[in-house]
Amino acid sequence: SKGNHRHYMLKEIYEQPVVVAQTLRSYLRRMEDQVSLPIPDFDLGSIRRVTIVACGTSYYAGMVAKYWFEQFARVPVDIDVASEFRYRAPVMEEGGLMIVISQSGETADTLAALRHARAEGQKIAAVVNVPTSTMAREADLLLPTNAGPEIGVASTKAFTCQLAVLAAFAANLARAKGRLDAKAEKELVRHLSEAPAALNGALAYDESIEGMAHLIAGARDVLYLGRGPDYPLALEGALKLKEISYIHAEGYAAGEMKHGPIALIDDKVPVIVLAPSGPLFEKTVSNMQEVQARGGKVVLISDYDGVQAAGEGCMATITMPKVHPLIAPMVYAVPVQLLAYHVAVAKGTDVDQPRNLAKSVTVE
Ligand code: F6R
């Protein structure tokens, strides 16, 4: 049931602190300060290359994970949307692991990619939310998200749980590759363990996000900008907005703005900038200022320090808890979900059943 919530989507957004904690429990050994896998003896050491394949929101979780696999494990990562991967001629070498990511575990394009990779001798890991699904059964390594049933067509809690699993998996791979000493592992475990509380902190901003929905609801086009692991979050924010509010939205890597899309900027195109404090903050802010210099109206999503440093001159700001860059993509998912939700409610669309969309896409 929806409980006290008006829509399943909102209920599922609010479940995130609990279901992310529930998911992490299978991947962290808090007492030992270690990450772990549901199948502890799976041979990760021999993995030389990772190929990530998924669709939609699950694909964006995979894009975030690419940064983690490369940064922590130094393993090369290919990533593609499933419908493209299957019909090109991808090179799959020995020692390759394919990771499919899917809430339903039934998405036809992703399943076809899995079977193709298996036939080419790849090992298969599946990050899925339905443990009885086809992908779960066909994988060598099942990495469940414990988000519970997701009813809203727009994926929310499955996404943050996918990120939690993928972060823990990247850490496991890094350790197996001799790239994570005990001290660094302890740090990673500590940061991941802080995610549920940080998600709660992000939810506390719900009312102010509701209060600014009218700033977006009248727009015809909206841009989302982010850098590094927060670039896929910009894509996810744009996808959420378009699928439930029917407003045209695009996500861009912040640095790509000046290579074209900046031509779109005027005072009628709101620009949502995702810029947590951290090594990429200054660069993203300078891209944001390029937008402002052309009359663009910015909504800055950052933490207290970021909003203090760069919030002046923005149309609105959203203040997130200050978190380690590792968990920022999880935490920043919340404001983009809430913004899309409240804009859709303001427009009066059917939030849980958006037009033309199905929860599970079982045809290619
Ligand atoms: C977006 C959304 C879709 C799904 C995509 C993949 O809100 O729900 O983009 O993420 O259809 O579905 P799964 O994860 O079930 O493979």
XYZ file of C-alpha atoms and ligand atoms in Angstrom:
380
model
C 0.000 0.000 0.000
C 0.975 3.638 -0.366
C 0.644 4.172 3.392
C 0.385 7.869 4.116
C 1.862 8.796 0.763
C -0.093 10.167 -2.146
C 1.788 8.082 -4.707
C 3.918 4.948 -4.764
C 6.740 7.002 -6.219
C 6.851 9.267 -3.163
C 6.595 6.301 -0.803
C 9.488 4.616 -2.592
C 11.597 7.789 -2.511
C 11.054 7.882 1.246
C 11.967 4.220 1.687
C 15.501 4.807 0.430
C 17.329 5.216 3.751
C 15.869 1.922 4.976
C 16.276 -0.127 1.806
C 19.797 1.127 1.133
C 20.746 0.120 4.693
C 19.065 -3.233 4.131
C 20.965 -3.703 0.871
C 24.322 -2.710 2.334
C 23.919 -5.246 5.115
C 24.625 -8.033 2.588
C 27.779 -6.306 1.323
C 29.466 -4.805 4.395
C 30.894 -6.483 7.457
C 30.756 -3.533 9.795
C 32.458 -5.340 12.675
C 35.466 -6.265 10.543
C 35.512 -2.966 8.584
C 35.332 -5.031 5.403
C 33.288 -5.243 2.259
C 32.036 -8.695 1.254
C 29.973 -10.425 -1.417
C 26.973 -12.765 -1.089
C 29.186 -15.415 -2.744
C 32.493 -14.805 -0.924
C 34.585 -17.312 -2.915
C 33.724 -15.937 -6.369
C 37.057 -15.439 -8.148
C 37.381 -11.697 -8.662
C 41.168 -11.700 -8.958
C 41.120 -13.079 -12.505
C 38.800 -10.374 -13.863
C 40.717 -8.249 -16.344
C 37.945 -6.199 -17.829
C 34.361 -5.260 -17.005
C 31.511 -4.649 -19.431
C 28.412 -3.006 -17.985
C 25.124 -3.272 -19.833
C 21.687 -1.990 -18.787
C 18.804 0.267 -19.861
C 17.358 3.544 -18.622
C 17.900 4.401 -15.003
C 19.801 1.153 -14.407
C 22.216 2.220 -17.149
C 22.880 5.465 -15.306
C 23.731 3.487 -12.168
C 26.221 1.611 -14.349
C 27.721 4.891 -15.601
C 28.385 5.937 -12.016
C 29.922 2.531 -11.283
C 32.391 2.895 -14.151
C 34.074 5.729 -12.245
C 34.350 3.528 -9.158
C 35.701 0.424 -10.915
C 38.335 2.473 -12.654
C 39.273 4.585 -9.660
C 39.399 1.861 -7.007
C 40.150 -1.358 -8.897
C 41.968 0.122 -11.927
C 40.063 -2.331 -14.130
C 39.042 -1.061 -17.586
C 35.287 -0.695 -18.005
C 33.135 -0.648 -21.120
C 29.571 0.448 -20.764
C 26.723 0.490 -23.203
C 22.951 0.549 -23.317
C 21.776 -2.996 -23.900
C 19.971 -2.332 -27.185
C 23.207 -0.971 -28.690
C 25.585 -3.500 -27.174
C 23.755 -6.498 -28.535
C 23.781 -5.370 -32.161
C 27.300 -4.115 -32.603
C 30.296 -6.448 -32.597
C 31.666 -5.896 -29.095
C 35.102 -7.337 -28.404
C 34.895 -9.666 -25.441
C 38.213 -10.982 -24.258
C 39.103 -13.772 -21.884
C 38.887 -12.707 -18.267
C 35.951 -10.436 -18.998
C 33.085 -9.951 -16.600
C 29.750 -8.625 -17.815
C 27.664 -6.835 -15.220
C 23.996 -6.494 -16.086
C 21.967 -4.095 -13.965
C 18.196 -4.392 -13.899
C 15.469 -3.702 -11.384
C 13.081 -6.228 -12.916
C 15.674 -8.738 -14.099
C 13.472 -9.249 -17.169
C 14.269 -6.346 -19.528
C 14.489 -7.987 -22.949
C 17.391 -5.928 -24.313
C 19.507 -6.528 -21.224
C 18.702 -10.225 -21.182
C 19.665 -10.557 -24.848
C 23.004 -8.856 -24.092
C 23.588 -11.220 -21.162
C 23.002 -14.296 -23.322
C 25.202 -12.958 -26.088
C 28.055 -12.300 -23.645
C 27.668 -15.719 -22.046
C 27.932 -17.339 -25.483
C 31.176 -15.382 -25.969
C 32.650 -16.825 -22.794
C 32.132 -13.934 -20.425
C 31.373 -14.418 -16.738
C 28.100 -12.772 -15.758
C 27.236 -10.787 -12.644
C 23.656 -9.531 -12.266
C 22.608 -6.624 -10.052
C 18.865 -7.249 -9.868
C 16.020 -6.399 -7.546
C 13.853 -9.441 -8.273
C 15.753 -12.491 -6.994
C 13.527 -14.943 -8.885
C 13.957 -13.142 -12.227
C 15.435 -14.612 -15.390
C 18.648 -12.578 -15.115
C 19.091 -13.638 -11.498
C 18.824 -17.282 -12.553
C 21.153 -17.000 -15.522
C 23.990 -15.125 -13.784
C 27.140 -16.683 -12.322
C 27.157 -14.102 -9.571
C 23.858 -12.775 -8.251
C 24.197 -9.379 -6.590
C 20.760 -8.625 -5.205
C 19.481 -5.168 -4.360
C 17.112 -5.470 -1.437
C 14.898 -2.550 -2.356
C 11.666 -4.527 -2.049
C 8.984 -4.387 -4.766
C 9.080 -1.166 -6.788
C 5.578 -0.255 -7.959
C 5.999 3.285 -9.327
C 6.930 3.107 -13.000
C 9.702 5.671 -12.491
C 12.573 3.863 -10.812
C 13.795 5.473 -7.571
C 14.758 3.203 -4.691
C 16.047 0.506 -7.035
C 18.539 3.052 -8.406
C 20.057 4.054 -5.064
C 20.262 0.395 -4.031
C 22.011 -0.433 -7.319
C 24.562 2.284 -6.529
C 25.111 0.830 -3.050
C 25.731 -2.661 -4.466
C 28.003 -1.387 -7.220
C 30.108 0.698 -4.825
C 30.572 -2.329 -2.573
C 31.326 -4.529 -5.566
C 33.955 -2.082 -6.835
C 35.589 -2.166 -3.403
C 35.572 -5.988 -3.399
C 37.190 -6.035 -6.814
C 39.777 -3.477 -5.712
C 40.708 -5.645 -2.733
C 40.947 -8.761 -4.901
C 43.268 -6.825 -7.215
C 45.515 -5.787 -4.333
C 44.487 -2.156 -4.763
C 42.748 -1.632 -1.434
C 44.678 -1.904 1.813
C 42.928 -2.470 5.125
C 42.977 1.199 6.032
C 41.440 2.315 2.738
C 38.859 -0.461 2.983
C 37.883 0.662 6.449
C 37.406 4.202 5.136
C 35.224 3.012 2.259
C 33.087 0.944 4.616
C 32.682 3.952 6.866
C 31.590 6.223 3.999
C 29.135 3.659 2.633
C 27.679 3.113 6.094
C 26.939 6.816 6.281
C 24.721 6.673 3.179
C 21.390 5.858 4.908
C 21.698 8.777 7.337
C 22.730 11.078 4.499
C 19.702 9.957 2.471
C 17.538 10.910 5.441
C 19.222 14.283 5.529
C 18.457 14.729 1.829
C 14.774 13.869 2.362
C 14.516 16.628 4.943
C 14.657 19.083 2.050
C 11.433 17.741 0.523
C 9.240 20.691 1.491
C 11.543 23.328 0.074
C 11.824 21.346 -3.155
C 8.031 21.214 -3.308
C 8.035 24.969 -2.793
C 10.218 25.543 -5.861
C 8.390 23.140 -8.191
C 6.470 26.029 -9.756
C 9.801 27.459 -10.997
C 10.167 24.401 -13.229
C 6.557 23.394 -13.912
C 6.030 26.188 -16.451
C 9.198 25.488 -18.418
C 9.225 23.838 -21.823
C 12.835 22.698 -21.604
C 15.138 22.012 -18.667
C 18.863 21.221 -18.610
C 20.718 19.237 -15.952
C 24.485 19.535 -15.535
C 26.968 17.466 -13.567
C 30.570 16.295 -13.681
C 32.308 13.007 -12.973
C 30.088 10.536 -11.091
C 27.449 13.256 -10.832
C 27.165 13.531 -14.610
C 25.048 10.350 -14.794
C 22.910 11.927 -12.058
C 22.233 14.816 -14.416
C 21.079 12.277 -17.008
C 18.934 10.549 -14.394
C 17.385 13.854 -13.271
C 16.472 14.682 -16.862
C 15.004 11.218 -17.454
C 12.887 11.393 -14.296
C 11.556 14.827 -15.225
C 10.667 13.917 -18.792
C 9.027 10.618 -17.985
C 6.661 11.844 -15.287
C 6.136 15.563 -16.006
C 6.476 15.373 -19.832
C 8.757 18.412 -19.800
C 11.595 18.119 -22.277
C 14.815 17.747 -20.299
C 18.417 16.896 -21.156
C 21.380 16.001 -19.017
C 24.868 17.119 -20.025
C 28.370 16.765 -18.751
C 28.949 20.256 -17.350
C 32.061 20.764 -19.472
C 30.176 19.958 -22.684
C 27.847 22.941 -22.343
C 30.146 25.311 -24.178
C 30.425 22.856 -27.084
C 26.851 23.382 -28.197
C 23.978 23.276 -25.752
C 24.846 26.679 -24.326
C 23.170 28.061 -27.453
C 19.855 27.037 -25.876
C 20.339 29.141 -22.782
C 17.983 32.008 -22.063
C 15.888 32.990 -19.075
C 13.212 30.458 -20.006
C 15.354 27.335 -19.754
C 16.004 26.446 -16.112
C 19.386 24.776 -15.563
C 19.752 22.371 -12.638
C 23.387 22.093 -11.557
C 24.556 19.157 -9.431
C 27.756 20.212 -7.700
C 28.693 18.583 -4.399
C 31.805 19.904 -2.659
C 34.848 17.968 -3.727
C 37.604 17.906 -6.313
C 35.243 18.741 -9.226
C 33.306 21.549 -7.545
C 35.244 24.530 -8.913
C 35.127 23.247 -12.480
C 31.377 22.648 -12.372
C 30.787 26.067 -10.850
C 32.727 27.748 -13.616
C 30.465 25.981 -16.156
C 27.491 27.185 -14.134
C 28.776 30.742 -14.320
C 29.033 30.473 -18.104
C 25.301 29.712 -18.049
C 24.541 32.601 -15.699
C 26.550 35.022 -17.827
C 24.092 34.274 -20.644
C 21.024 34.993 -18.569
C 20.391 31.355 -17.601
C 18.347 30.667 -14.463
C 20.158 28.176 -12.268
C 18.985 25.845 -9.512
C 22.163 24.846 -7.659
C 22.147 21.556 -5.765
C 25.151 21.430 -3.456
C 25.981 21.197 0.244
C 26.146 24.086 2.711
C 29.707 25.029 1.759
C 28.936 24.811 -1.946
C 25.800 26.907 -1.650
C 27.716 29.491 0.429
C 30.493 29.644 -2.153
C 28.414 29.718 -5.340
C 24.720 30.126 -4.506
C 24.574 33.872 -5.046
C 22.837 34.771 -8.276
C 21.044 31.418 -8.532
C 17.279 31.283 -9.004
C 17.142 28.734 -6.171
C 19.458 26.477 -4.185
C 18.963 23.043 -2.641
C 21.229 22.207 0.296
C 22.262 18.588 0.697
C 24.171 17.125 3.625
C 27.930 17.333 3.140
C 29.022 13.821 2.172
C 32.050 11.988 0.865
C 32.193 12.070 -2.980
C 31.713 8.270 -2.983
C 28.148 8.519 -1.712
C 27.241 11.841 -3.318
C 25.566 10.135 -6.333
C 23.262 8.241 -3.956
C 22.419 11.322 -1.920
C 21.956 13.631 -4.939
C 19.508 11.165 -6.471
C 16.994 12.252 -3.823
C 16.609 15.928 -4.813
C 16.358 15.107 -8.518
C 13.685 12.491 -7.795
C 11.762 14.882 -5.528
C 12.013 17.729 -8.001
C 10.607 15.585 -10.807
C 7.901 14.294 -8.490
C 6.699 17.691 -7.300
C 6.837 19.210 -10.784
C 4.701 16.321 -12.059
C 2.211 16.749 -9.202
C 2.074 20.491 -9.915
C 1.281 19.679 -13.544
C -1.333 17.117 -12.534
C 0.141 14.169 -14.439
C -0.336 10.516 -13.452
C 2.888 10.102 -11.491
C 2.749 6.349 -10.880
C 1.519 5.441 -14.371
C 3.094 7.856 -16.860
C 1.706 7.698 -20.373
C 3.275 5.256 -22.846
C 5.506 3.604 -20.217
C 5.482 0.089 -18.753
C 7.241 -1.021 -15.587
C 8.946 -3.939 -17.244
C 9.976 -3.833 -20.908
C 9.994 -7.442 -22.093
C 10.195 -6.833 -25.844
C 13.338 -5.780 -27.721
C 13.179 5.006 -15.509
C 12.877 3.598 -15.650
C 13.410 2.851 -16.830
C 14.090 1.554 -16.371
C 14.527 0.690 -17.575
C 15.285 -0.543 -17.146
O 12.575 5.562 -14.391
O 12.225 3.031 -14.806
O 14.290 3.637 -17.562
O 15.181 1.896 -15.560
O 13.396 0.319 -18.317
O 14.495 -1.398 -16.367
P 15.150 -2.543 -15.520
O 16.003 -1.898 -14.484
O 13.996 -3.308 -14.911
O 15.954 -3.394 -16.455
